[in-house]
XYZ file of C-alpha atoms in Angstrom:
439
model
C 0.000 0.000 0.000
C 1.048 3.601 -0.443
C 2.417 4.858 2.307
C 2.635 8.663 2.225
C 2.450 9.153 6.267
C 3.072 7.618 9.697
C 0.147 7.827 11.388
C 0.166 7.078 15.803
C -3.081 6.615 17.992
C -2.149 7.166 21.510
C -4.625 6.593 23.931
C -7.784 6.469 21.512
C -7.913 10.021 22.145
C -5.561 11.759 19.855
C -3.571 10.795 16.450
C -0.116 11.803 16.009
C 0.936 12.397 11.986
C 4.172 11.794 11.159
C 4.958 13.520 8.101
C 7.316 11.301 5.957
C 9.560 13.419 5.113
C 9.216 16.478 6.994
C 7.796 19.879 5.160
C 9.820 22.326 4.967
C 7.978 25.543 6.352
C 5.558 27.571 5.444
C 3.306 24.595 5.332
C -0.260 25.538 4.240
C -2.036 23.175 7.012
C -1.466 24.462 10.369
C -2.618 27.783 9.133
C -5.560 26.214 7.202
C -6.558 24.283 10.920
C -6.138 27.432 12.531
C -8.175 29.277 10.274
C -10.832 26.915 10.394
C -10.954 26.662 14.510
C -11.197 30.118 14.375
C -14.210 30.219 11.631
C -15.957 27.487 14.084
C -16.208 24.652 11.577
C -16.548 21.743 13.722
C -16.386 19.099 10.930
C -13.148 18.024 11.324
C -10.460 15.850 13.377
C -10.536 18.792 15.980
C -6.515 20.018 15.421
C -4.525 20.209 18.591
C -0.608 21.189 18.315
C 1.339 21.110 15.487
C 5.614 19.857 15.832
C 8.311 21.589 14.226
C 11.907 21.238 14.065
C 15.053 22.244 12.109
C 16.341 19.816 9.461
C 19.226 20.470 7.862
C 19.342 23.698 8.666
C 15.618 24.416 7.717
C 12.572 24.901 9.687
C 9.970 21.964 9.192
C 7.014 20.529 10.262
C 7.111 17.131 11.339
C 3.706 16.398 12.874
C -0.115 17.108 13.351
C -1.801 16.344 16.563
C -5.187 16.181 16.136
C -8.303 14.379 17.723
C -9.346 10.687 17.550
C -12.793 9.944 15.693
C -14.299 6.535 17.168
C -15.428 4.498 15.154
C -14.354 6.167 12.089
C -14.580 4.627 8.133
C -13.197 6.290 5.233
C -15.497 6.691 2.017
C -13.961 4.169 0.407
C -15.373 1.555 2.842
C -18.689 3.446 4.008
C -19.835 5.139 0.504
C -19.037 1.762 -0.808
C -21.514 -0.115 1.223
C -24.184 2.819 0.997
C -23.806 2.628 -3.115
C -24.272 -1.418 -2.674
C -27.234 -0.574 -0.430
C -28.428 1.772 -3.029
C -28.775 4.444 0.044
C -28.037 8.290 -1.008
C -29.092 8.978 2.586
C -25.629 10.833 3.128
C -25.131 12.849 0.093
C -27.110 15.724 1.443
C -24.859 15.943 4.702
C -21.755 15.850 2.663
C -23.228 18.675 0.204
C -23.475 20.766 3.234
C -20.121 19.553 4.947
C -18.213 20.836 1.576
C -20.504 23.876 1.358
C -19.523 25.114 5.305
C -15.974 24.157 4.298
C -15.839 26.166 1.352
C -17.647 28.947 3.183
C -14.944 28.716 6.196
C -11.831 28.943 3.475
C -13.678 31.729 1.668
C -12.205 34.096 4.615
C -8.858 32.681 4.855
C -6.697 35.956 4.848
C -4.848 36.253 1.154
C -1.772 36.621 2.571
C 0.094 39.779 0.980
C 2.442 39.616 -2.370
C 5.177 41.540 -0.722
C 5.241 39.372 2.552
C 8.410 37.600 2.624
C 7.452 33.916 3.861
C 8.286 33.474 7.688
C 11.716 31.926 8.732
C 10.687 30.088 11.611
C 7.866 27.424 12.628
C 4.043 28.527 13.052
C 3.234 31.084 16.205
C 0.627 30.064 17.894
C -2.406 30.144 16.434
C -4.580 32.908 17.761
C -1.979 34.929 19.206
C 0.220 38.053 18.547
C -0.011 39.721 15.126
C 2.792 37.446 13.851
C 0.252 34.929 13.884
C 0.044 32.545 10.648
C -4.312 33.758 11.442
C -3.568 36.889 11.115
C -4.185 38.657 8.252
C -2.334 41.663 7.445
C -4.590 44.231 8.837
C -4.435 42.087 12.130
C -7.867 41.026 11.409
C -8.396 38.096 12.982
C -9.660 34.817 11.229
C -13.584 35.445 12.918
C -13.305 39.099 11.606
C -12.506 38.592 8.332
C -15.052 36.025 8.092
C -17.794 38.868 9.492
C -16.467 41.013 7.657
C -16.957 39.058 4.183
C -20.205 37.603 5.185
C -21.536 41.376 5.330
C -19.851 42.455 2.170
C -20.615 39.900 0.310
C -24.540 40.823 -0.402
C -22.902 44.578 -1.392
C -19.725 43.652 -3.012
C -20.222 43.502 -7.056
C -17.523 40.601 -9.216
C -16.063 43.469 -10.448
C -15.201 44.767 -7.149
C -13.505 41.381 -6.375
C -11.129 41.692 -8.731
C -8.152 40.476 -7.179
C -10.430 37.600 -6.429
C -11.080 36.753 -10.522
C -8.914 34.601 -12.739
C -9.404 35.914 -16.617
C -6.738 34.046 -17.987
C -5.596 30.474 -19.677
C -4.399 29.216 -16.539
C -6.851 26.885 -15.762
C -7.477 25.603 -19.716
C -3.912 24.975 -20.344
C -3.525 22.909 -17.046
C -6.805 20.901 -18.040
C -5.024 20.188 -21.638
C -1.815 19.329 -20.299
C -3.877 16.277 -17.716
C -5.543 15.505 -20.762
C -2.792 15.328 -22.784
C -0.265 13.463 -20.036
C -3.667 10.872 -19.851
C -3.380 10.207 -23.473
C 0.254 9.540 -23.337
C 0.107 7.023 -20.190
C -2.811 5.169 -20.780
C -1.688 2.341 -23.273
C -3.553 -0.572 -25.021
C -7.110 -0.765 -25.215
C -8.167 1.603 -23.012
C -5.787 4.473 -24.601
C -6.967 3.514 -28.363
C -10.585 4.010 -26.973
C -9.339 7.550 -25.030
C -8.035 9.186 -27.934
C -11.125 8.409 -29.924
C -12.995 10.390 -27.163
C -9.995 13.059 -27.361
C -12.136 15.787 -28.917
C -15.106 15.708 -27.408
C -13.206 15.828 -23.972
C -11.303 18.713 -25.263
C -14.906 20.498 -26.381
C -15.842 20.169 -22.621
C -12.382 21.727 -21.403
C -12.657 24.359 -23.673
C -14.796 26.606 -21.533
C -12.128 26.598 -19.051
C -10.281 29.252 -21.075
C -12.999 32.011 -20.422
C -12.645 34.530 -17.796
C -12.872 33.594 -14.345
C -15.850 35.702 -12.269
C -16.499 33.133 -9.969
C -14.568 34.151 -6.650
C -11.203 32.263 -5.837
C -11.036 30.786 -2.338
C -8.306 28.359 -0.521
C -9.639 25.009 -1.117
C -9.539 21.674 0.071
C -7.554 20.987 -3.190
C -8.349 16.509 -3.184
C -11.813 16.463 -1.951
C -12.728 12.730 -2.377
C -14.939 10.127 -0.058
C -11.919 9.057 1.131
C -11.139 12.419 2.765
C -14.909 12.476 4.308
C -14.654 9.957 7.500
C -17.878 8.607 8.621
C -17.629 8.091 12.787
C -19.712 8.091 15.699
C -21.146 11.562 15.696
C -21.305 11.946 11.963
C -19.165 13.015 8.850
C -15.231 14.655 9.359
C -13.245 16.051 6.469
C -9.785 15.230 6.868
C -6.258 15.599 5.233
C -5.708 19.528 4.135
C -1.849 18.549 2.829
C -3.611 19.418 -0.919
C -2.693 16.893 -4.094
C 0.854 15.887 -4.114
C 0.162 15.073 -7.930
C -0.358 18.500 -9.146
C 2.950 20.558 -8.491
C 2.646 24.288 -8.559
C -1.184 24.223 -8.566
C -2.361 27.602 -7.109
C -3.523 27.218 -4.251
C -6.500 29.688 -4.100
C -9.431 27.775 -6.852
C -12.719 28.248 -7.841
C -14.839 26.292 -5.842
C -15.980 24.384 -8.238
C -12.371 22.549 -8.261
C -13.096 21.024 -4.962
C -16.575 20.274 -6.060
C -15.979 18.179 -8.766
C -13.793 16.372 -7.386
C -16.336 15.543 -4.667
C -18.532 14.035 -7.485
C -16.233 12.172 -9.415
C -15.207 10.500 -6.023
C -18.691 9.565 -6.049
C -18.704 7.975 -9.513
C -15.485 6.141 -8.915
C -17.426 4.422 -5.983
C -19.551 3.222 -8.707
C -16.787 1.484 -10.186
C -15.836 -0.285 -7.121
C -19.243 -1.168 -6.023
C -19.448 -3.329 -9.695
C -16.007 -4.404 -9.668
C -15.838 -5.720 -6.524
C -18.831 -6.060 -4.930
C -20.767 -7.267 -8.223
C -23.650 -4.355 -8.170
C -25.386 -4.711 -11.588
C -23.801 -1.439 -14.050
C -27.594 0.206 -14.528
C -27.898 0.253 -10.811
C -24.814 1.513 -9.662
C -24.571 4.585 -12.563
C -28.382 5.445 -11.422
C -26.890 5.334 -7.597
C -24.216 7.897 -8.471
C -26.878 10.081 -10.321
C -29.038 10.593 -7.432
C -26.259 11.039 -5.064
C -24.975 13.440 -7.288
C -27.753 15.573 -7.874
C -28.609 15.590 -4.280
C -25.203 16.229 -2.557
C -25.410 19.380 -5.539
C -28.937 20.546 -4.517
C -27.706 20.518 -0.763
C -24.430 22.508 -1.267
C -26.783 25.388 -3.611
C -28.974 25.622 -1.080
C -26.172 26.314 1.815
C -24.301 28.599 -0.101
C -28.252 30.535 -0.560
C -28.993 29.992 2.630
C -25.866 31.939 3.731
C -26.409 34.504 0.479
C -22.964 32.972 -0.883
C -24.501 31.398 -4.086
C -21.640 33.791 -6.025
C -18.779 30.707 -4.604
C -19.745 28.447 -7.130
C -19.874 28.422 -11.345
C -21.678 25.470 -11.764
C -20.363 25.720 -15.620
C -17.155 25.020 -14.014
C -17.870 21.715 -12.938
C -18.199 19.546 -15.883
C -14.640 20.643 -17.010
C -13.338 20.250 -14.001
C -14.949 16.362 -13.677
C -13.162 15.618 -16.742
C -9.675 16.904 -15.977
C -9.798 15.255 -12.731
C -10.919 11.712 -14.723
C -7.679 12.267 -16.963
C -5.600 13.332 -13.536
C -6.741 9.658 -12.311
C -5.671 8.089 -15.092
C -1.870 9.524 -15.048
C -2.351 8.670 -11.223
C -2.726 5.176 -12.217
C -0.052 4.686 -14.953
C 2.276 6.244 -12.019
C 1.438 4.539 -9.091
C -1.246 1.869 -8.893
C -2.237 0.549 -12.762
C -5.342 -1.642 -11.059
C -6.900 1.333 -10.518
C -7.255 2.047 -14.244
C -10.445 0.824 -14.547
C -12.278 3.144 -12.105
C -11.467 6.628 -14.483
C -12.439 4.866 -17.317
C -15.529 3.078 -16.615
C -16.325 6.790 -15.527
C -15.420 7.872 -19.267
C -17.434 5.178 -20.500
C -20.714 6.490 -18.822
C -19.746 9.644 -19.864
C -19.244 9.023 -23.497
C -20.792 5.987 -24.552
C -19.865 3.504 -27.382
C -22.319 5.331 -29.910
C -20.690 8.568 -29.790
C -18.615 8.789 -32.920
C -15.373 8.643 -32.496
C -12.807 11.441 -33.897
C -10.139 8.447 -35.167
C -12.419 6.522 -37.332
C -9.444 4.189 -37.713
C -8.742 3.886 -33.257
C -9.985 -0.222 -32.703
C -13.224 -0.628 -30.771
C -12.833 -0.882 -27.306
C -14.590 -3.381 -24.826
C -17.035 -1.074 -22.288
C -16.305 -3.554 -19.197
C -13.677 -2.043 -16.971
C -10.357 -2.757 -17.471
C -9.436 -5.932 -15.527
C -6.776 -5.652 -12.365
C -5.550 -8.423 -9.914
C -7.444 -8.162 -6.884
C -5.071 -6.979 -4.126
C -5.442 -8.692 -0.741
C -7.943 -7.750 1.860
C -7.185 -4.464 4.047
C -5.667 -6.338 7.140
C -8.182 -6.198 10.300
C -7.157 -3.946 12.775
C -5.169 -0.862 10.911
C -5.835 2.282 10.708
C -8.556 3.360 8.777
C -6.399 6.275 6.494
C -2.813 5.921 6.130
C -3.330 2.178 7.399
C -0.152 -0.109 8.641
C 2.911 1.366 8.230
C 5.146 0.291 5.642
C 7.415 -2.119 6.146
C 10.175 0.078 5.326
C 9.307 2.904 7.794
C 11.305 4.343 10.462
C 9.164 3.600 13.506
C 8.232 6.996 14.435
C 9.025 8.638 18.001
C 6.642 8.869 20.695
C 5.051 12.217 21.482
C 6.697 12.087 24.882
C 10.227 12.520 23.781
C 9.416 13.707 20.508
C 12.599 15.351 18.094
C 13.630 18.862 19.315
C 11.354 21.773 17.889
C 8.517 23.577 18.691
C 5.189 22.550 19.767
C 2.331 25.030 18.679
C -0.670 23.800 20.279
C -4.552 25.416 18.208
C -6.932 27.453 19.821
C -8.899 24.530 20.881
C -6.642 22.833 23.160
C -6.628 23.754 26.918
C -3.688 23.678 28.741
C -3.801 20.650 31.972
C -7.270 19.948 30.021
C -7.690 16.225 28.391
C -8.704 16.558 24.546
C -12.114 15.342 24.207
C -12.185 12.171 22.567
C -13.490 12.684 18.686
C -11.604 12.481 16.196
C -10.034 10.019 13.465
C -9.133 6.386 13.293
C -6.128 7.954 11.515
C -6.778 11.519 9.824
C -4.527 11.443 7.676
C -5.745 9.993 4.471
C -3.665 11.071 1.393
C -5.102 11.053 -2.201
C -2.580 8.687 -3.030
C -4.110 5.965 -1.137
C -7.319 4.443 -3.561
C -9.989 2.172 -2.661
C -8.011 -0.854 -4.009
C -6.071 -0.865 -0.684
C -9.262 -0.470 1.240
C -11.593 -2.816 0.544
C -11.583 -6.182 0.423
């Protein structure tokens, strides 16, 4: 299994992340914690203390403390049972989950051009003006979030300009997935993929129009297997971003984080017929429903908290289909089996019927591609990250822990025990698929 972090549950009551390697600093997720602690979204491992220390002769962060979530599944083991189940029970709870999320990010301080990035580990969250919360007016993160909430019913697009993106940023990324997806995928499936070339390309091409939709810090891999299902409900986890996109801009429409949401939801389709043997009609009919209804809840959120400007919906079809070509370089890098997820997708989405571009491309079979079935997920590990690999340094205890600095959030209480929610182990990574998961 891919094994991207070293994950330690002490106690049942709080998870220690080992980052594997250590980050150099600034890191964007003890700010984004911060930031959300201080915006009073609750739907996360609650974040504790964050660890830093020098490495060769750098700053870095080297852990996460956060809470422990009894009882916790990833969505790669719960959405999978719900789509076998035919339930779409959760999909308006997770609408509004990504709709408060987005909401909370929306007033993340853009931190300033000209501000040089800070030497040293994190301040503590909350505190003096050096604060990584801070903005730089010394807002703090609940003012700025007051203070966009009111202007947001006043405050025209064109107003928001720093906010807009009206370039080819966004199009040219889309082609070059698309074009990196035709290059990797090989055989059958990549004869069939550039016969559907064009007509994926037609859908990017709206991409390349100006951006009025605002741009916000997003949750940049926002997949099931980020949303935790435990005791008290559902917990969006793992705000590292995608370690497969390098240089992505950080600040995205909405819509980004949106459709990745969805195509999560389609790719637990694919596992739901591959290996649980749910009929094809039934399954593509399950992720339709839960689709539209996760959709309807987010709108109405977003209305109900006069937001509606956060999210293009024209965005999201483009966005669906560069993230199906992004899973399909994914898996000629790292895990091939999961080929046939991305392009069962593609084969809803553009049936056998459409005509393809290369009249001379060999007809492809619709059944998804076939994989070895990996062993079972091994009873007992951690529900994100999992076991750790065999080749992992066994990571310190947090008594004892390397020298650097411990930040602890806003939430924690000093000689007070963290209350016991959080994570089997928050710290899924979008590297990990459903193909470890589930047996």
């Amino acid at each position: 299994m891919d094994q991207t972090n070293y994950s330690v549950v002490v106690d049942e009551r709080v998870v220690v992340k080992w980052l594997t390697p250590p980050a150099p600093l600034p890191h964007p997720t003890p700010d984004i914690l911060a930031h959300l602690v201080e915006a009073g979204f609750k739907d996360t491992a609650p974040p504790y203390a964050v660890l830093t220390g020098v490495v060769d002769g750098r700053e870095h962060l080297l852990a996460l403390v956060t809470g422990y979530l009894p009882d916790a599944r990833d969505g790669w083991e719960w959405c999978v049972d719900d789509a076998v189940a035919g339930s779409t029970a959760f999909a308006t709870e997770l609408g509004r989950l990504a709709a408060d999320l987005h909401l909370a990010l929306s007033t993340l301080p853009h931190p300033a051009p000209s501000a040089p990035p800070p030497s040293a580990g994190p301040a503590l969250p909350g505190g003096p003006a050096a604060s990584p919360t801070s903005s730089d007016s010394g807002r703090t993160p609940a003012e700025a979030r007051a203070a966009g909430d009111a202007a947001a019913a006043t405050t025209a697009p064109a107003e928001r300009a720093e906010d807009t993106r009206p370039d080819q940023a966004f199009a040219e990324r889309a082609e070059e997935a698309l074009g990196e997806a035709l290059a990797v995928t090989e055989g059958e499936d990549g004869a069939w993929l550039a016969g559907r070339a064009d007509a994926m390309r037609r859908e990017l091409a709206s991409l390349a129009a100006p951006m009025t939709t605002p741009l916000i810090r997003i949750h940049g891999d926002l997949h099931v297997g980020q949303i935790l299902k435990w005791r008290d409900g559902y917990a969006v986890i793992d705000f590292d971003g995608n370690p497969t996109v390098t240089d992505a801009d950080p600040r995205q429409p909405a819509a980004r984080d949106v459709a990745q949401l969805t195509t999560s939801l389609e790719h637990v389709a694919q596992v739901a017929i591959k290996r649980r043997g749910t009929p094809p009609d039934r399954a593509a009919a399950w992720a339709r429903e839960a689709r539209a209804a996760l959709l309807a809840a987010y709108r109405a959120r977003l209305a109900e908290r006069h937001r509606s400007d956060l999210l293009d919906e024209r965005l999201i079809r483009p966005f669906e289909v560069e993230q199906e070509c992004r899973e399909l370089i994914y898996a000629a890098r790292h895990l091939p089996r999961w080929r046939y997820a991305p392009m069962g997708v593609l084969r809803t989405w553009y049936p056998e019927e459409t005509p393809a571009p290369d009249a001379g491309a060999p007809p492809a079979d619709a059944a998804p591609h076939p994989t070895d079935t990996p062993a079972p997920h091994p009873a007992g590990t951690l529900a994100g990250d999992g076991a750790p690999h065999p080749t992992d340094t066994p990571a310190p205890r947090l008594t004892g822990a390397p020298a650097g600095d411990v930040a602890p959030f806003p939430t924690e209480t000093p000689g007070e025990e963290p209350a016991p929610r959080a994570a089997d182990d928050p710290s899924r990574h979008c590297a990990e698929k459903p193909e470890e998961n589930i047996a």
